[in-house]
């Protein structure tokens, strides 16, 4: 039997489409759950938290049993809403909101689908919950990356003992950063240290605000802040030449600083994944689950920046790995 070239082409294309469709349905049919991941921005800490979360679920369920719809908003709050609303339309089984902006968008998108946050410092301020008790009572729970502020303030006194004025630098649109700033100011008040807040509305203002802070202060403190983490090279390029040391709220930001009280964001994400397993497999209610915290904190120093600023590092600090 003879076939025309046109018919052969049609049959070949049809077979190819069927082959691709078969491959797609095969992979999705093996998945028991679909989890949407909304990550606010791409940087070391949040990336590690997402990886830990996925690894935990793959370890618990077995690889391929959970389908991850992983999306990054590139720091745009409008993208957070679009992505989270898309998860609701898709009717995913659970949403991971990585960072405060993502959490806020997820909670606005749904009150039904379970939501877990990670890399969120304070859930009370993030979700505007008064009389915060540690549980939301809603469809939300998660993990917090808050490190003890008092110990971070101690690091200022240990690493920069002659400091007279502390500049607290953060993004004004991040409520968790404002919360950490309030805690730091209280700690500084107890030691009678002068301080001033310096806020940037977005990444475009980081250089000018850091320059002003360096001109007016002896040391900077930058809390866990996604905007500042993304612009840490800008901070470094201003502060180090100016001879101004910086204490960072987390290790990624410490690329531009001298010391940090570090948590492991991979471990934090992994802990969040374990919570997700309890929700998906054992039907736990997120609203009844306490927000969990990192298990350990480690004092770390940036060797390169300490040398550049002639900072003497006391015992009890670990070198920050590149």
Short mmCIF file of N, CA, C and O in Angstrom, two decimals, residues 45-122:
data_model
loop_
_atom_site.label_atom_id
_atom_site.label_comp_id
_atom_site.label_asym_id
_atom_site.label_seq_id
_atom_site.Cartn_x
_atom_site.Cartn_y
_atom_site.Cartn_z
N UNK A 45 19.32 32.15 50.86
CA UNK A 45 18.53 31.64 51.99
C UNK A 45 17.21 31.03 51.53
O UNK A 45 16.85 29.92 51.92
N UNK A 46 16.46 31.76 50.69
CA UNK A 46 15.17 31.26 50.24
C UNK A 46 15.32 30.03 49.35
O UNK A 46 14.51 29.10 49.42
N UNK A 47 16.35 30.03 48.52
CA UNK A 47 16.61 28.86 47.67
C UNK A 47 16.83 27.61 48.53
O UNK A 47 16.33 26.52 48.22
N UNK A 48 17.61 27.78 49.60
CA UNK A 48 17.91 26.65 50.48
C UNK A 48 16.65 26.15 51.18
O UNK A 48 16.45 24.94 51.35
N UNK A 49 15.78 27.09 51.59
CA UNK A 49 14.53 26.70 52.26
C UNK A 49 13.63 25.91 51.32
O UNK A 49 13.02 24.90 51.72
N UNK A 50 13.52 26.35 50.08
CA UNK A 50 12.70 25.62 49.10
C UNK A 50 13.25 24.22 48.87
O UNK A 50 12.50 23.24 48.81
N UNK A 51 14.56 24.12 48.74
CA UNK A 51 15.18 22.80 48.52
C UNK A 51 14.92 21.87 49.70
O UNK A 51 14.59 20.69 49.52
N UNK A 52 15.08 22.39 50.91
CA UNK A 52 14.84 21.57 52.10
C UNK A 52 13.40 21.08 52.17
O UNK A 52 13.13 19.92 52.52
N UNK A 53 12.47 21.96 51.81
CA UNK A 53 11.05 21.62 51.82
C UNK A 53 10.77 20.47 50.84
O UNK A 53 10.12 19.47 51.18
N UNK A 54 11.26 20.59 49.64
CA UNK A 54 11.04 19.56 48.61
C UNK A 54 11.70 18.25 49.00
O UNK A 54 11.12 17.17 48.83
N UNK A 55 12.91 18.34 49.54
CA UNK A 55 13.62 17.11 49.95
C UNK A 55 12.85 16.37 51.04
O UNK A 55 12.78 15.13 51.04
N UNK A 56 12.28 17.12 51.99
CA UNK A 56 11.54 16.49 53.08
C UNK A 56 10.33 15.71 52.54
O UNK A 56 10.09 14.57 52.94
N UNK A 57 9.59 16.32 51.63
CA UNK A 57 8.42 15.64 51.09
C UNK A 57 8.80 14.45 50.21
O UNK A 57 8.14 13.41 50.23
N UNK A 58 9.89 14.60 49.46
CA UNK A 58 10.37 13.46 48.66
C UNK A 58 10.85 12.32 49.55
O UNK A 58 10.65 11.14 49.25
N UNK A 59 11.48 12.68 50.68
CA UNK A 59 11.93 11.65 51.62
C UNK A 59 10.74 10.95 52.28
O UNK A 59 10.76 9.73 52.50
N UNK A 60 9.72 11.73 52.61
CA UNK A 60 8.56 11.18 53.33
C UNK A 60 7.65 10.35 52.42
O UNK A 60 7.20 9.27 52.81
N UNK A 61 7.36 10.87 51.25
CA UNK A 61 6.42 10.20 50.36
C UNK A 61 7.10 9.29 49.33
O UNK A 61 6.49 8.36 48.83
N UNK A 62 8.36 9.58 49.03
CA UNK A 62 9.03 8.92 47.91
C UNK A 62 9.04 9.85 46.72
O UNK A 62 8.06 10.56 46.45
N UNK A 63 10.14 9.86 46.00
CA UNK A 63 10.29 10.78 44.88
C UNK A 63 9.24 10.49 43.81
O UNK A 63 8.99 9.35 43.46
N UNK A 64 8.63 11.55 43.30
CA UNK A 64 7.62 11.42 42.27
C UNK A 64 6.19 11.37 42.79
O UNK A 64 5.24 11.49 42.00
N UNK A 65 6.02 11.20 44.08
CA UNK A 65 4.68 11.13 44.65
C UNK A 65 4.07 12.52 44.87
O UNK A 65 2.86 12.67 45.02
N UNK A 66 4.95 13.55 44.93
CA UNK A 66 4.48 14.92 45.06
C UNK A 66 4.93 15.71 43.84
O UNK A 66 6.12 15.73 43.51
N UNK A 67 3.98 16.33 43.18
CA UNK A 67 4.30 17.19 42.05
C UNK A 67 4.46 18.62 42.56
O UNK A 67 3.57 19.14 43.25
N UNK A 68 5.59 19.25 42.24
CA UNK A 68 5.85 20.61 42.70
C UNK A 68 5.66 21.59 41.56
O UNK A 68 6.31 21.47 40.52
N UNK A 69 4.78 22.55 41.76
CA UNK A 69 4.63 23.66 40.82
C UNK A 69 5.39 24.83 41.44
O UNK A 69 4.84 25.61 42.22
N UNK A 70 6.66 24.94 41.09
CA UNK A 70 7.56 25.90 41.75
C UNK A 70 7.69 27.17 40.91
O UNK A 70 8.08 27.11 39.75
N UNK A 71 7.37 28.31 41.53
CA UNK A 71 7.41 29.57 40.81
C UNK A 71 8.06 30.65 41.67
O UNK A 71 7.86 30.70 42.88
N UNK A 72 8.82 31.54 41.02
CA UNK A 72 9.54 32.62 41.68
C UNK A 72 8.99 33.95 41.19
O UNK A 72 8.87 34.18 39.98
N UNK A 73 8.66 34.84 42.10
CA UNK A 73 8.03 36.10 41.72
C UNK A 73 9.03 37.19 41.35
O UNK A 73 8.64 38.27 40.93
N UNK A 74 10.34 36.91 41.53
CA UNK A 74 11.39 37.89 41.22
C UNK A 74 11.19 39.20 41.98
O UNK A 74 11.51 40.28 41.49
N UNK A 75 10.65 39.07 43.19
CA UNK A 75 10.51 40.23 44.06
C UNK A 75 9.33 41.13 43.76
O UNK A 75 9.16 42.16 44.41
N UNK A 76 8.48 40.75 42.81
CA UNK A 76 7.32 41.58 42.45
C UNK A 76 6.08 41.11 43.21
O UNK A 76 5.63 39.98 43.01
N UNK A 77 5.52 41.97 44.03
CA UNK A 77 4.37 41.58 44.85
C UNK A 77 3.15 41.23 43.99
O UNK A 77 2.36 40.36 44.35
N UNK A 78 2.99 41.91 42.85
CA UNK A 78 1.86 41.59 41.98
C UNK A 78 1.99 40.17 41.43
O UNK A 78 0.98 39.49 41.22
N UNK A 79 3.22 39.73 41.21
CA UNK A 79 3.43 38.36 40.74
C UNK A 79 3.02 37.34 41.80
O UNK A 79 2.54 36.25 41.48
N UNK A 80 3.23 37.70 43.07
CA UNK A 80 2.82 36.82 44.17
C UNK A 80 1.33 36.52 44.08
O UNK A 80 0.90 35.37 44.18
N UNK A 81 0.54 37.56 43.88
CA UNK A 81 -0.91 37.39 43.81
C UNK A 81 -1.31 36.56 42.60
O UNK A 81 -2.16 35.66 42.70
N UNK A 82 -0.68 36.84 41.47
CA UNK A 82 -1.00 36.10 40.25
C UNK A 82 -0.69 34.62 40.41
O UNK A 82 -1.49 33.75 40.04
N UNK A 83 0.49 34.33 40.97
CA UNK A 83 0.91 32.94 41.15
C UNK A 83 -0.01 32.21 42.13
O UNK A 83 -0.46 31.10 41.86
N UNK A 84 -0.29 32.84 43.26
CA UNK A 84 -1.12 32.18 44.27
C UNK A 84 -2.56 31.98 43.79
O UNK A 84 -3.18 30.94 44.07
N UNK A 85 -3.09 32.94 43.07
CA UNK A 85 -4.42 32.77 42.50
C UNK A 85 -4.42 31.64 41.48
O UNK A 85 -5.41 30.90 41.35
N UNK A 86 -3.30 31.49 40.76
CA UNK A 86 -3.17 30.38 39.83
C UNK A 86 -3.18 29.03 40.54
O UNK A 86 -3.76 28.06 40.05
N UNK A 87 -2.54 28.98 41.70
CA UNK A 87 -2.55 27.74 42.50
C UNK A 87 -3.99 27.39 42.93
O UNK A 87 -4.37 26.21 42.96
N UNK A 88 -4.74 28.41 43.29
CA UNK A 88 -6.13 28.18 43.71
C UNK A 88 -6.95 27.65 42.53
O UNK A 88 -7.73 26.70 42.68
N UNK A 89 -6.77 28.26 41.37
CA UNK A 89 -7.48 27.80 40.17
C UNK A 89 -7.11 26.35 39.85
O UNK A 89 -7.97 25.54 39.47
N UNK A 90 -5.84 26.03 40.04
CA UNK A 90 -5.37 24.67 39.78
C UNK A 90 -5.81 23.69 40.86
O UNK A 90 -5.74 22.48 40.69
N UNK A 91 -6.27 24.24 41.99
CA UNK A 91 -6.72 23.45 43.14
C UNK A 91 -5.61 22.54 43.66
O UNK A 91 -5.79 21.32 43.83
N UNK A 92 -4.47 23.15 43.94
CA UNK A 92 -3.36 22.37 44.51
C UNK A 92 -3.74 21.89 45.90
O UNK A 92 -4.67 22.40 46.53
N UNK A 93 -3.00 20.91 46.39
CA UNK A 93 -3.31 20.34 47.71
C UNK A 93 -2.73 21.15 48.85
O UNK A 93 -3.23 21.08 49.99
N UNK A 94 -1.68 21.93 48.57
CA UNK A 94 -1.03 22.73 49.62
C UNK A 94 -0.19 23.79 48.93
O UNK A 94 0.33 23.57 47.84
N UNK A 95 -0.05 24.94 49.59
CA UNK A 95 0.80 26.02 49.08
C UNK A 95 1.94 26.28 50.05
O UNK A 95 1.71 26.44 51.26
N UNK A 96 3.16 26.29 49.54
CA UNK A 96 4.30 26.77 50.32
C UNK A 96 4.55 28.22 49.93
O UNK A 96 4.78 28.52 48.76
N UNK A 97 4.51 29.11 50.91
CA UNK A 97 4.80 30.52 50.69
C UNK A 97 6.16 30.83 51.30
O UNK A 97 6.30 30.85 52.52
N UNK A 98 7.13 31.06 50.44
CA UNK A 98 8.51 31.26 50.89
C UNK A 98 8.79 32.75 50.97
O UNK A 98 9.06 33.40 49.97
N UNK A 99 8.71 33.30 52.17
CA UNK A 99 8.93 34.71 52.53
C UNK A 99 7.59 35.41 52.76
O UNK A 99 6.52 34.94 52.33
N UNK A 100 7.66 36.53 53.43
CA UNK A 100 6.47 37.21 53.92
C UNK A 100 5.51 37.65 52.82
O UNK A 100 4.30 37.44 52.91
N UNK A 101 6.05 38.27 51.77
CA UNK A 101 5.19 38.74 50.68
C UNK A 101 4.41 37.61 50.04
O UNK A 101 3.23 37.75 49.70
N UNK A 102 5.06 36.47 49.89
CA UNK A 102 4.39 35.30 49.32
C UNK A 102 3.31 34.79 50.25
O UNK A 102 2.21 34.40 49.82
N UNK A 103 3.58 34.80 51.56
CA UNK A 103 2.59 34.35 52.55
C UNK A 103 1.36 35.24 52.53
O UNK A 103 0.22 34.76 52.56
N UNK A 104 1.57 36.54 52.48
CA UNK A 104 0.45 37.46 52.47
C UNK A 104 -0.41 37.27 51.23
O UNK A 104 -1.64 37.29 51.31
N UNK A 105 0.22 37.06 50.09
CA UNK A 105 -0.53 36.84 48.85
C UNK A 105 -1.32 35.53 48.91
O UNK A 105 -2.46 35.46 48.46
N UNK A 106 -0.69 34.50 49.46
CA UNK A 106 -1.36 33.20 49.55
C UNK A 106 -2.60 33.27 50.45
O UNK A 106 -3.65 32.71 50.12
N UNK A 107 -2.48 33.97 51.57
CA UNK A 107 -3.63 34.06 52.48
C UNK A 107 -4.75 34.89 51.89
O UNK A 107 -5.93 34.68 52.23
N UNK A 108 -4.42 35.83 51.02
CA UNK A 108 -5.46 36.60 50.34
C UNK A 108 -6.13 35.79 49.24
O UNK A 108 -7.28 36.04 48.89
N UNK A 109 -5.40 34.81 48.71
CA UNK A 109 -5.92 34.02 47.59
C UNK A 109 -6.87 32.92 48.04
O UNK A 109 -7.80 32.55 47.31
N UNK A 110 -6.66 32.36 49.25
CA UNK A 110 -7.49 31.23 49.68
C UNK A 110 -7.57 31.12 51.20
O UNK A 110 -6.59 31.39 51.90
N UNK A 111 -8.74 30.74 51.66
CA UNK A 111 -8.92 30.40 53.08
C UNK A 111 -9.20 28.91 53.23
O UNK A 111 -9.50 28.45 54.34
N UNK A 112 -9.12 28.18 52.14
CA UNK A 112 -9.45 26.76 52.15
C UNK A 112 -8.22 25.86 51.99
O UNK A 112 -8.04 24.89 52.73
N UNK A 113 -7.38 26.16 51.02
CA UNK A 113 -6.20 25.33 50.76
C UNK A 113 -5.18 25.54 51.88
O UNK A 113 -4.90 26.69 52.26
N UNK A 114 -4.61 24.48 52.44
CA UNK A 114 -3.59 24.64 53.49
C UNK A 114 -2.38 25.44 52.98
O UNK A 114 -1.92 25.22 51.85
N UNK A 115 -1.92 26.35 53.81
CA UNK A 115 -0.76 27.19 53.47
C UNK A 115 0.30 27.03 54.56
O UNK A 115 -0.01 27.11 55.75
N UNK A 116 1.52 26.81 54.14
CA UNK A 116 2.66 26.82 55.05
C UNK A 116 3.63 27.91 54.61
O UNK A 116 3.97 28.00 53.44
N UNK A 117 4.06 28.72 55.57
CA UNK A 117 5.08 29.71 55.29
C UNK A 117 6.44 29.22 55.73
O UNK A 117 6.55 28.35 56.61
N UNK A 118 7.47 29.73 55.10
CA UNK A 118 8.83 29.53 55.59
C UNK A 118 9.62 30.79 55.29
O UNK A 118 9.21 31.60 54.44
N UNK A 119 10.74 30.99 55.99
CA UNK A 119 11.53 32.22 55.86
C UNK A 119 10.68 33.44 56.21
O UNK A 119 10.89 34.52 55.67
N UNK A 120 9.72 33.26 57.10
CA UNK A 120 8.87 34.35 57.58
C UNK A 120 9.27 34.61 59.03
O UNK A 120 9.31 33.68 59.84
N UNK A 121 9.57 35.85 59.35
CA UNK A 121 10.11 36.15 60.68
C UNK A 121 9.04 36.17 61.75
O UNK A 121 9.16 35.51 62.77
N UNK A 122 7.97 36.92 61.54
CA UNK A 122 6.92 37.04 62.57
C UNK A 122 5.55 36.94 61.91
O UNK A 122 5.17 37.81 61.13
#
